[in-house]
CSV table of C-alpha atoms in Angstrom, one decimal:
chain,number,residue,atom,x,y,z
A,173,MET,CA,-18.6,6.8,52.8
A,174,LYS,CA,-18.7,5.2,49.4
A,175,ASN,CA,-16.4,7.8,47.8
A,176,LEU,CA,-13.9,7.5,50.6
A,177,VAL,CA,-13.4,3.7,50.1
A,178,SER,CA,-12.1,3.3,46.6
A,179,THR,CA,-10.1,1.0,44.4
A,180,SER,CA,-8.3,3.9,42.7
A,181,ARG,CA,-4.5,4.2,42.8
A,182,LEU,CA,-2.1,7.0,41.8
A,183,ARG,CA,-0.8,4.6,39.1
A,184,GLN,CA,-3.1,2.0,37.6
A,185,SER,CA,-2.3,-1.4,38.9
A,186,THR,CA,-1.1,-4.0,36.5
A,187,ALA,CA,-3.1,-6.6,38.5
A,188,ARG,CA,-6.4,-4.9,37.3
A,189,HIS,CA,-8.4,-5.9,40.4
A,190,THR,CA,-12.1,-5.9,39.6
A,191,SER,CA,-13.5,-5.7,43.2
A,192,LEU,CA,-12.9,-3.6,46.3
A,193,SER,CA,-12.2,-6.8,48.3
A,194,ALA,CA,-9.5,-7.9,45.8
A,195,SER,CA,-7.9,-4.4,45.9
A,196,THR,CA,-7.7,-4.2,49.7
A,197,GLN,CA,-6.4,-7.8,49.9
A,198,SER,CA,-3.7,-6.8,47.4
A,199,ASP,CA,-2.8,-3.8,49.5
A,200,ARG,CA,-2.4,-6.0,52.5
A,201,GLY,CA,-0.2,-8.5,50.6
A,202,ARG,CA,2.0,-5.7,49.1
A,203,LEU,CA,2.8,-4.6,52.7
A,204,LEU,CA,3.2,-8.1,54.2
A,205,TYR,CA,5.7,-9.2,51.6
A,206,SER,CA,7.8,-6.0,51.7
A,207,ALA,CA,11.2,-5.9,53.3
A,208,SER,CA,10.4,-2.8,55.2
A,209,PHE,CA,7.6,-4.7,57.1
A,210,ARG,CA,9.9,-7.6,57.8
A,211,ARG,CA,12.6,-5.4,59.3
A,212,LEU,CA,10.1,-4.4,62.0
A,213,GLN,CA,11.0,-7.7,63.7
A,214,GLN,CA,14.4,-6.3,64.7
A,215,LYS,CA,13.2,-2.8,65.7
A,216,ALA,CA,12.3,-2.3,69.3
A,217,GLN,CA,9.0,-1.4,70.7
A,218,VAL,CA,10.6,-0.2,74.0
A,219,PHE,CA,13.6,-2.4,74.7
A,220,SER,CA,16.2,-2.2,71.9
A,221,LEU,CA,18.6,-5.0,71.2
A,222,GLU,CA,16.4,-7.4,73.3
A,223,ASN,CA,17.3,-11.1,73.3
A,224,ASN,CA,14.1,-12.2,75.0
A,225,ALA,CA,11.7,-13.2,72.2
A,226,SER,CA,8.7,-12.8,74.5
A,227,VAL,CA,9.3,-9.0,74.6
A,228,ARG,CA,7.6,-7.2,71.8
A,229,SER,CA,9.3,-5.8,68.7
A,230,ARG,CA,7.7,-3.3,66.4
A,231,LEU,CA,6.5,-6.2,64.3
A,232,THR,CA,4.7,-8.0,67.1
A,233,HIS,CA,3.3,-4.7,68.4
A,234,SER,CA,1.9,-3.9,64.9
A,235,ILE,CA,0.3,-7.3,64.7
A,236,GLU,CA,-1.4,-6.7,68.0
A,237,VAL,CA,-2.6,-3.2,66.9
A,238,SER,CA,-4.0,-4.8,63.7
A,239,HIS,CA,-6.0,-7.2,65.8
A,240,VAL,CA,-7.5,-4.4,67.8
A,241,GLY,CA,-8.3,-2.6,64.5
A,242,ARG,CA,-10.2,-5.5,63.2
A,243,TYR,CA,-12.0,-5.9,66.5
A,244,ILE,CA,-13.2,-2.3,66.4
A,245,VAL,CA,-14.5,-2.7,62.8
A,246,SER,CA,-16.3,-5.8,63.9
A,247,LYS,CA,-17.7,-4.1,67.0
A,248,ILE,CA,-19.0,-1.2,64.8
A,249,SER,CA,-20.7,-3.7,62.6
A,250,GLU,CA,-22.3,-5.2,65.6
A,251,LEU,CA,-23.5,-1.9,67.0
A,252,LEU,CA,-25.0,-0.9,63.6
A,253,LYS,CA,-27.5,-3.7,64.1
A,254,SER,CA,-28.6,-2.4,67.5
A,255,ASP,CA,-31.7,-0.2,67.9
A,256,LYS,CA,-29.5,2.6,69.3
A,257,PHE,CA,-27.7,3.2,66.0
A,258,LYS,CA,-30.3,1.9,63.5
A,259,SER,CA,-32.2,5.1,64.1
A,260,THR,CA,-29.3,7.5,64.3
A,261,VAL,CA,-27.0,6.4,61.5
A,262,ARG,CA,-28.0,7.0,57.9
A,263,GLN,CA,-29.3,3.9,56.2
A,264,GLU,CA,-26.8,4.3,53.3
A,265,HIS,CA,-23.9,4.2,55.7
A,266,ILE,CA,-25.3,1.1,57.5
A,267,GLU,CA,-25.7,-0.7,54.2
A,268,PHE,CA,-22.3,0.3,52.9
A,269,TRP,CA,-20.6,-0.8,56.1
A,270,GLN,CA,-22.3,-4.1,56.2
A,271,ASP,CA,-21.9,-4.8,52.5
A,272,ASN,CA,-18.1,-4.0,52.6
A,273,LEU,CA,-17.2,-5.3,56.1
A,274,LEU,CA,-14.3,-7.4,54.8
A,275,PRO,CA,-12.6,-4.6,52.7
A,276,ILE,CA,-13.1,-2.1,55.5
A,277,SER,CA,-11.5,-4.5,57.9
A,278,ASP,CA,-8.6,-5.0,55.5
A,279,ILE,CA,-8.0,-1.3,55.2
A,280,VAL,CA,-8.0,-0.7,58.9
A,281,GLU,CA,-5.8,-3.8,59.5
A,282,THR,CA,-3.3,-2.8,56.8
A,283,ALA,CA,-3.1,0.8,58.2
A,284,CYS,CA,-2.4,-0.7,61.7
A,285,LEU,CA,0.2,-3.1,60.4
A,286,MET,CA,2.2,-0.3,58.7
A,287,HIS,CA,1.6,2.5,61.3
A,288,ASP,CA,5.2,2.1,62.6
A,289,ILE,CA,6.9,1.2,59.4
A,290,GLY,CA,8.8,4.5,59.2
A,291,ASN,CA,10.2,4.3,62.7
A,292,PRO,CA,14.0,4.5,62.8
A,293,PRO,CA,16.3,2.4,64.9
A,294,PHE,CA,15.9,3.0,68.7
A,295,GLY,CA,12.4,4.5,68.3
A,296,HIS,CA,11.8,8.0,69.6
A,297,PHE,CA,15.4,8.6,70.5
A,298,GLY,CA,16.3,7.7,66.9
A,299,GLU,CA,13.8,10.3,65.7
A,300,SER,CA,15.2,12.9,68.0
A,301,ALA,CA,18.8,12.2,67.0
A,302,ILE,CA,18.0,12.8,63.3
A,303,ALA,CA,15.9,15.9,63.9
A,304,ASN,CA,18.6,17.4,66.3
A,305,TRP,CA,21.5,16.6,63.9
A,306,PHE,CA,19.8,18.6,61.1
A,307,THR,CA,19.2,21.6,63.4
A,308,GLY,CA,22.7,21.6,64.8
A,309,ASN,CA,25.5,24.1,64.0
A,310,GLU,CA,27.3,21.5,61.8
A,311,ILE,CA,24.6,21.4,59.2
A,312,ASN,CA,25.3,25.0,58.2
A,313,ASP,CA,28.9,24.1,57.2
A,314,VAL,CA,27.7,21.0,55.4
A,315,ILE,CA,25.2,22.8,53.2
A,316,CYS,CA,27.4,25.8,52.5
A,317,HIS,CA,30.2,23.6,51.4
A,318,SER,CA,27.9,21.6,49.1
A,319,LEU,CA,26.3,24.6,47.5
A,320,GLN,CA,29.7,26.4,47.5
A,321,ILE,CA,28.4,29.5,49.2
A,322,LYS,CA,29.6,31.6,52.1
A,323,ASN,CA,28.6,30.6,55.6
A,324,ASP,CA,26.8,33.8,56.6
A,325,ASN,CA,23.3,35.2,56.4
A,326,ASN,CA,21.9,31.9,55.0
A,327,GLN,CA,19.5,31.0,57.8
A,328,ASP,CA,16.4,31.2,55.5
A,329,LEU,CA,18.1,28.9,53.0
A,330,ILE,CA,19.3,26.4,55.7
A,331,SER,CA,15.8,26.4,57.2
A,332,ARG,CA,14.2,25.7,53.9
A,333,LEU,CA,16.6,22.8,53.0
A,334,THR,CA,16.3,21.2,56.4
A,335,ALA,CA,12.6,21.5,56.9
A,336,ASP,CA,11.8,17.9,56.2
A,337,PHE,CA,14.5,16.7,58.6
A,338,LYS,CA,14.0,19.0,61.6
A,339,TYR,CA,10.4,17.6,61.7
A,340,PHE,CA,11.7,14.1,61.2
A,341,ASP,CA,9.3,11.5,62.6
A,342,GLY,CA,8.3,7.9,61.9
A,343,ASN,CA,4.9,9.0,60.5
A,344,PRO,CA,6.2,11.0,57.4
A,345,GLN,CA,9.1,8.6,56.9
A,346,GLY,CA,6.5,5.7,56.8
A,347,PHE,CA,4.5,7.6,54.2
A,348,ARG,CA,7.7,8.0,52.2
A,349,ILE,CA,8.5,4.3,52.4
A,350,ILE,CA,5.1,3.2,51.2
A,351,THR,CA,4.9,5.8,48.4
A,352,LYS,CA,8.5,6.0,47.2
A,353,LEU,CA,11.0,3.6,48.6
A,354,GLN,CA,9.5,0.1,48.9
A,355,ASN,CA,9.4,-0.8,45.2
A,356,SER,CA,11.5,-2.2,42.4
A,357,GLY,CA,13.1,1.2,41.8
A,358,THR,CA,11.3,1.7,38.5
A,359,ASP,CA,8.9,4.6,39.4
A,360,GLU,CA,7.9,7.0,42.2
A,361,TYR,CA,4.8,5.1,43.5
A,362,GLY,CA,6.4,2.7,46.0
A,363,LEU,CA,3.9,0.0,46.9
A,364,ASN,CA,1.3,1.8,44.8
A,365,LEU,CA,-1.4,1.3,47.5
A,366,THR,CA,-5.0,2.4,46.9
A,367,CYS,CA,-5.6,6.1,47.6
A,368,THR,CA,-8.0,5.0,50.4
A,369,GLN,CA,-5.2,3.0,52.1
A,370,LEU,CA,-2.7,5.9,51.8
A,371,ALA,CA,-5.3,8.3,53.3
A,372,ALA,CA,-6.1,5.9,56.2
A,373,PHE,CA,-2.4,5.8,57.0
A,374,LEU,CA,-2.3,9.5,58.0
A,375,LYS,CA,-2.5,10.6,61.6
A,376,TYR,CA,-1.2,14.1,60.9
A,377,VAL,CA,-2.3,16.0,57.8
A,378,TYR,CA,0.3,18.7,57.2
A,379,SER,CA,3.8,18.8,55.6
A,380,PRO,CA,6.6,20.9,57.1
A,381,SER,CA,6.0,23.9,54.8
A,382,THR,CA,2.2,23.9,55.3
A,383,LYS,CA,2.6,23.4,59.1
A,384,GLU,CA,4.9,26.4,59.3
A,385,THR,CA,2.4,28.6,57.5
A,386,LEU,CA,-0.3,27.9,60.1
A,387,LYS,CA,-1.2,31.0,62.1
A,388,SER,CA,-2.8,28.9,64.9
A,389,ASP,CA,-3.0,25.3,65.9
A,390,LYS,CA,-5.1,23.2,63.5
A,391,PRO,CA,-6.5,19.7,64.1
A,392,PHE,CA,-3.9,17.0,63.7
A,393,SER,CA,-1.0,19.5,63.2
A,394,LYS,CA,1.0,18.5,66.3
A,395,LYS,CA,3.5,16.7,64.0
A,396,VAL,CA,3.9,16.4,60.3
A,397,GLY,CA,2.2,13.5,58.4
A,398,PHE,CA,4.3,13.6,55.3
A,399,PHE,CA,7.4,15.4,54.0
A,400,ASP,CA,7.4,18.2,51.4
A,401,THR,CA,8.9,15.7,49.0
A,402,GLU,CA,5.7,13.7,49.1
A,403,ALA,CA,3.2,16.6,49.5
A,404,GLN,CA,2.1,16.5,45.8
A,405,GLN,CA,1.2,12.8,46.1
A,406,MET,CA,-0.9,13.5,49.2
A,407,LEU,CA,-2.7,16.3,47.4
A,408,GLU,CA,-3.5,13.9,44.6
A,409,VAL,CA,-4.8,11.3,47.1
A,410,TRP,CA,-7.2,13.9,48.7
A,411,LYS,CA,-8.3,15.0,45.2
A,412,GLU,CA,-8.9,11.4,44.1
A,413,LEU,CA,-11.1,10.7,47.1
A,414,ASN,CA,-12.8,14.1,46.9
A,415,MET,CA,-11.5,15.0,50.4
A,416,ALA,CA,-10.6,18.5,51.4
A,417,PRO,CA,-6.8,19.0,51.8
A,418,HIS,CA,-5.5,18.5,55.3
A,419,THR,CA,-8.3,16.4,56.5
A,420,ARG,CA,-8.2,12.9,58.0
A,421,HIS,CA,-9.8,9.8,56.5
A,422,PRO,CA,-12.5,8.3,58.8
A,423,LEU,CA,-10.7,4.9,59.0
A,424,GLY,CA,-7.5,6.7,60.0
A,425,TYR,CA,-9.1,7.5,63.3
A,426,LEU,CA,-9.6,3.7,63.9
A,427,MET,CA,-6.0,3.0,63.3
A,428,GLU,CA,-4.9,5.7,65.7
A,429,ALA,CA,-7.3,4.4,68.4
A,430,SER,CA,-6.1,0.9,67.9
A,431,ASP,CA,-2.5,1.9,68.6
A,432,ASP,CA,-3.5,3.9,71.7
A,433,ILE,CA,-5.4,1.0,73.1
A,434,SER,CA,-2.6,-1.5,72.4
A,435,TYR,CA,0.7,0.1,73.3
A,436,CYS,CA,0.3,1.1,77.0
A,437,ILE,CA,-0.8,-2.2,78.3
A,438,SER,CA,1.7,-4.0,76.1
A,439,ASP,CA,4.7,-1.9,77.3
A,440,ILE,CA,3.7,-2.8,80.9
A,441,GLU,CA,3.4,-6.5,80.1
A,442,ASP,CA,6.9,-6.3,78.6
A,443,GLY,CA,8.2,-4.7,81.8
A,444,ILE,CA,6.7,-7.5,83.8
A,445,GLU,CA,8.2,-10.1,81.5
A,446,LYS,CA,11.7,-8.6,81.9
A,447,GLY,CA,11.3,-8.3,85.7
A,448,ILE,CA,11.6,-4.5,85.7
A,449,ILE,CA,8.3,-4.3,87.6
A,450,GLN,CA,6.1,-6.6,89.6
A,451,GLU,CA,2.5,-7.4,88.7
A,452,ASN,CA,1.3,-6.4,92.1
A,453,THR,CA,3.0,-3.0,91.8
A,454,PHE,CA,1.0,-2.4,88.6
A,455,ILE,CA,-2.3,-3.7,90.1
A,456,ASP,CA,-2.0,-1.4,93.1
A,457,PHE,CA,-1.1,1.6,91.0
A,458,VAL,CA,-4.1,1.1,88.6
A,459,LYS,CA,-6.5,0.6,91.5
A,460,GLN,CA,-5.5,3.8,93.1
A,461,GLY,CA,-5.3,5.7,89.8
A,462,LEU,CA,-8.7,4.7,88.7
A,463,LYS,CA,-10.4,5.4,92.0
A,464,GLU,CA,-9.1,9.0,91.8
A,465,ILE,CA,-10.9,9.6,88.4
A,466,ASP,CA,-14.6,9.1,88.6
A,467,ASN,CA,-16.7,6.8,90.7
A,468,SER,CA,-19.7,7.1,88.4
A,469,SER,CA,-17.8,5.9,85.3
A,470,GLU,CA,-19.1,2.5,84.0
A,471,LEU,CA,-15.8,1.9,82.2
A,472,ILE,CA,-13.7,2.5,85.3
A,473,ASN,CA,-16.0,0.5,87.6
A,474,ASN,CA,-16.0,-2.5,85.2
A,475,ILE,CA,-12.2,-2.5,85.2
A,476,LEU,CA,-12.0,-2.1,89.0
A,477,GLU,CA,-14.5,-5.0,89.4
A,478,LYS,CA,-12.2,-7.3,87.4
A,479,ILE,CA,-9.2,-6.3,89.5
A,480,GLN,CA,-11.1,-6.9,92.8
A,481,SER,CA,-12.9,-10.1,91.8
A,482,PRO,CA,-10.5,-12.1,89.7
A,483,LYS,CA,-11.7,-15.3,88.1
A,484,ASP,CA,-10.1,-18.6,89.0
A,485,GLY,CA,-7.3,-19.5,86.6
A,486,LEU,CA,-6.7,-16.0,85.3
A,487,SER,CA,-4.2,-13.5,86.6
A,488,SER,CA,-5.3,-10.1,87.6
A,489,PHE,CA,-3.1,-8.6,84.9
A,490,LEU,CA,-4.7,-10.7,82.2
A,491,GLN,CA,-8.2,-9.8,83.3
A,492,ILE,CA,-7.3,-6.1,83.4
A,493,LYS,CA,-5.8,-6.3,79.9
A,494,THR,CA,-8.8,-8.2,78.5
A,495,GLU,CA,-11.4,-5.9,80.2
A,496,LEU,CA,-9.5,-2.8,79.2
A,497,ILE,CA,-9.3,-3.7,75.5
A,498,ASN,CA,-13.0,-4.8,75.4
A,499,GLN,CA,-14.3,-1.7,77.1
A,500,LEU,CA,-12.0,0.7,75.1
A,501,VAL,CA,-13.0,-1.0,71.8
A,502,HIS,CA,-16.7,-0.6,72.7
A,503,ASN,CA,-16.3,3.0,73.7
A,504,THR,CA,-14.3,3.8,70.6
A,505,SER,CA,-16.8,2.1,68.3
A,506,GLU,CA,-19.7,4.1,69.8
A,507,LYS,CA,-17.7,7.3,69.5
A,508,PHE,CA,-17.1,6.6,65.8
A,509,LEU,CA,-20.7,6.0,65.1
A,510,LEU,CA,-21.9,9.0,67.1
A,511,ASN,CA,-19.6,11.2,65.0
A,512,LEU,CA,-19.9,9.4,61.7
A,513,ASP,CA,-21.4,12.2,59.6
A,514,ASN,CA,-18.6,14.6,60.7
A,515,LEU,CA,-15.9,12.0,60.2
A,516,ILE,CA,-17.1,11.4,56.7
A,517,ALA,CA,-17.4,15.2,56.0
A,518,GLY,CA,-13.8,15.7,57.3
A,519,THR,CA,-15.0,18.2,60.0
A,520,HIS,CA,-14.3,16.1,63.1
A,521,ASP,CA,-11.5,17.8,64.9
A,522,GLN,CA,-10.3,15.5,67.7
A,523,GLU,CA,-9.2,11.9,68.3
A,524,LEU,CA,-11.7,9.2,69.1
A,525,ILE,CA,-10.0,8.7,72.4
A,526,ASN,CA,-9.8,12.4,73.1
A,527,LYS,CA,-8.6,14.4,76.2
A,528,GLY,CA,-11.4,14.5,78.8
A,529,SER,CA,-13.0,11.2,77.8
A,530,GLU,CA,-13.3,8.2,80.1
A,531,SER,CA,-11.1,6.2,77.8
A,532,HIS,CA,-8.4,8.9,77.7
A,533,SER,CA,-8.5,9.1,81.5
A,534,VAL,CA,-7.9,5.4,81.9
A,535,LEU,CA,-5.1,5.4,79.4
A,536,LYS,CA,-3.6,8.3,81.2
A,537,VAL,CA,-3.2,6.2,84.3
A,538,LEU,CA,-1.4,3.5,82.3
A,539,LYS,CA,0.9,6.1,80.6
A,540,LYS,CA,1.8,7.6,84.0
A,541,PHE,CA,2.7,4.2,85.2
A,542,THR,CA,4.9,3.5,82.2
A,543,SER,CA,6.6,6.9,82.5
A,544,LEU,CA,7.4,6.2,86.2
A,545,TYR,CA,8.4,2.6,86.1
A,546,ILE,CA,9.2,1.5,82.5
A,547,PHE,CA,10.7,4.3,80.5
A,548,THR,CA,12.9,5.5,83.4
A,549,SER,CA,14.3,2.0,84.1
A,550,ALA,CA,18.1,1.8,83.9
A,551,GLU,CA,17.9,-0.7,81.2
A,552,ALA,CA,15.6,1.3,78.9
A,553,GLU,CA,17.4,4.6,79.5
A,554,SER,CA,20.9,3.2,78.9
A,555,ILE,CA,19.9,1.7,75.6
A,556,GLU,CA,18.2,4.9,74.6
A,557,LEU,CA,21.3,7.0,75.2
A,558,SER,CA,23.4,4.5,73.3
A,559,GLY,CA,20.9,4.5,70.4
A,560,TYR,CA,20.9,8.3,70.3
A,561,SER,CA,24.7,8.4,70.0
A,562,ILE,CA,24.7,5.6,67.4
A,563,ILE,CA,22.3,7.5,65.1
A,564,LYS,CA,24.1,10.8,65.4
A,565,GLY,CA,27.4,9.0,64.9
A,566,LEU,CA,26.0,7.4,61.6
A,567,LEU,CA,24.9,10.8,60.4
A,568,ASN,CA,28.4,12.3,61.2
A,569,SER,CA,30.0,9.4,59.3
A,570,PHE,CA,27.9,10.0,56.2
A,571,SER,CA,28.1,13.8,56.3
A,572,PRO,CA,31.0,13.8,53.8
A,573,LEU,CA,28.4,12.8,51.1
A,574,LEU,CA,26.2,15.7,52.1
A,575,SER,CA,29.1,18.1,52.0
A,576,LEU,CA,30.1,17.3,48.4
A,577,PRO,CA,29.3,19.7,45.6
A,578,LYS,CA,26.7,18.3,43.2
A,579,GLU,CA,29.2,17.6,40.5
A,580,SER,CA,31.2,15.4,42.8
A,581,PHE,CA,28.1,13.5,44.1
A,582,ASP,CA,27.0,13.1,40.5
A,583,ALA,CA,30.3,11.3,39.8
A,584,LEU,CA,29.6,8.9,42.6
A,585,VAL,CA,26.1,8.2,41.3
A,586,SER,CA,27.3,7.6,37.7
A,587,LYS,CA,30.4,5.7,38.9
A,588,ASN,CA,32.8,8.1,37.1
A,589,ASN,CA,36.0,6.5,38.3
A,590,ASP,CA,38.3,9.0,36.5
A,591,PHE,CA,36.6,12.0,38.3
A,592,ILE,CA,36.6,10.1,41.6
A,593,LYS,CA,40.3,9.4,41.3
A,594,ASP,CA,41.2,12.9,40.2
A,595,HIS,CA,39.3,14.4,43.1
A,596,SER,CA,40.4,11.9,45.7
A,597,LEU,CA,36.9,10.8,46.6
A,598,HIS,CA,37.9,7.3,47.7
A,599,ILE,CA,36.3,7.5,51.2
A,600,GLU,CA,33.1,9.1,49.7
A,601,LYS,CA,33.0,6.4,47.1
A,602,ARG,CA,33.0,3.7,49.7
A,603,LEU,CA,30.4,5.4,51.8
A,604,PHE,CA,28.2,5.8,48.8
A,605,ASN,CA,28.6,2.1,47.9
A,606,LEU,CA,26.9,1.3,51.2
A,607,LEU,CA,23.6,2.9,50.2
A,608,PRO,CA,20.9,0.4,48.9
A,609,ASP,CA,20.2,0.4,45.2
A,610,LYS,CA,16.5,1.0,45.7
A,611,HIS,CA,17.2,4.2,47.7
A,612,VAL,CA,19.6,5.4,45.0
A,613,SER,CA,16.9,4.7,42.4
A,614,ALA,CA,14.4,6.8,44.4
A,615,TYR,CA,17.0,9.6,44.4
A,616,ASN,CA,17.6,9.3,40.7
A,617,ILE,CA,13.9,9.4,39.9
A,618,ALA,CA,13.5,12.5,42.1
A,619,THR,CA,16.5,14.4,40.7
A,620,LYS,CA,15.5,13.6,37.1
A,621,ALA,CA,12.2,15.5,37.7
A,622,LYS,CA,13.8,18.3,39.6
A,623,SER,CA,17.6,18.8,39.5
A,624,ASP,CA,18.3,22.3,40.7
A,625,LEU,CA,21.1,22.6,43.4
A,626,GLU,CA,18.7,23.1,46.4
A,627,SER,CA,16.3,20.3,45.4
A,628,GLU,CA,19.1,17.9,44.7
A,629,TRP,CA,20.6,18.5,48.2
A,630,VAL,CA,17.3,17.8,49.8
A,631,TYR,CA,16.9,14.5,47.8
A,632,ARG,CA,20.5,13.6,48.7
A,633,ALA,CA,19.8,14.2,52.4
A,634,HIS,CA,16.7,12.0,52.2
A,635,LEU,CA,18.8,9.3,50.5
A,636,ILE,CA,21.1,9.2,53.6
A,637,VAL,CA,18.3,9.4,56.1
A,638,ASP,CA,16.3,6.7,54.2
A,639,TYR,CA,19.3,4.4,54.6
A,640,ILE,CA,19.9,5.1,58.3
A,641,SER,CA,16.3,5.2,59.4
A,642,GLY,CA,15.5,2.0,57.6
A,643,MET,CA,18.2,0.1,59.5
A,644,THR,CA,17.2,-2.4,62.2
A,645,ASP,CA,18.6,-1.7,65.7
A,646,ASN,CA,21.2,-4.5,65.4
A,647,PHE,CA,22.3,-3.4,61.9
A,648,ALA,CA,22.6,0.3,63.0
A,649,LEU,CA,24.9,-0.8,65.8
A,650,GLU,CA,26.9,-3.0,63.5
A,651,VAL,CA,27.4,-0.3,60.8
A,652,PHE,CA,28.3,2.3,63.5
A,653,GLN,CA,30.9,0.0,65.0
A,654,GLY,CA,32.3,-0.7,61.5
A,655,LEU,CA,32.5,3.0,60.5
A,656,GLN,CA,34.1,3.8,63.9
A,657,GLY,CA,36.7,1.1,63.5
A,658,ILE,CA,35.4,-0.6,66.7
A,659,LYS,CA,34.5,-3.9,64.9
A,660,ILE,CA,35.4,-5.2,61.4
A,661,THR,CA,32.2,-5.8,59.5
A,662,THR,CA,31.0,-5.8,55.9
A,663,MET,CA,28.2,-3.3,56.8
A,664,ARG,CA,25.9,-4.7,54.1
């Protein structure tokens, strides 16, 4: 475990921290004071453009996930003192965990806090809108016009240039934010977090190009965890921590489990808060669902007992929520310790809350409820459809920048006003001026290292997607309305 929890960074920190605790606290501070983290307060968890402050945003959800993460770390520490695990866990692991409890808590907490940092406006529908736009027919014309080639027999080229985007997801975009975008624009290291923190962020361990070379399903390859543009950095992280490529960090499992434990019950609570569902409807559904699973399950029987024998002064929902979190944290902590050697070796091949487990069965009941009553509500679905149209509309509006030949786009970057005037790039100039300076700086750094036509177009596409995916829900709507002429706005 010692080699996997390190103070090393891809670029030496100017702060020169001398302890593991100081390094992990620094990582946490770099995230908390970042603009990308603050913007989560106006990105929806489920209900976009929500005025009710009691309903969760991505920010409040992430804070709750971080609480569960620290709770799991604390529970693991508690279990390590019990006779059950004193005799089964190696003494070196017990000592390391107990001696470094605070830094380990910091790492898991920070991973939890930033697990949604790459989510675009309007959540999963925003992700789908970006991925679908880059796999639509219009992208062929855009790329061929930019590279000045004929629009025929170019499918391999199109597929190669759009690989990052057809797999677009909040996970790889989040990795891009913390390693490239969230900085002063002076280098390619972003927040320059410790290698341990970067590794603990990953839920999926392949990039688009490596995922497509797989001949069969591999563990944690359902989605991509980082784009090809950041693949080299991730390889350096694995090398620095002496981890085999395409393996998960042990603490990354805890971040994932914390999110799984948090989000289902939170989405239901938001539905109750908004009056979309009634508490009794949920209670009855959970009772029936749990009874159909396994009468011998201690976890399930404990939850049922809390439902059927509520304590005075506490609602049934609050008791279910509390018991559910407590039981799932305990089960997850035990599962972590029972598989600790394989987790450290990088050979564990399934989630801690894996399919077939008691914990997974309980969460499945909650997910079924949210699917039937929350996500299909008229309010949620109407906003999702609007959000999908907004993101695709923004991409359509910025597509002229992607259609430009490199020479013309270079003129916009260098502010060559004579070229811009001679080639009538007045609309393109104004679109370009909307892009944040830090994103343009990331583009400049990338193209300085690799400036061939194909690579440049990929970096340019990332520049546009970085801007759009980084918007809050409200700002995306505002910019869309401005570009469509629906509402006059500064769009900055």
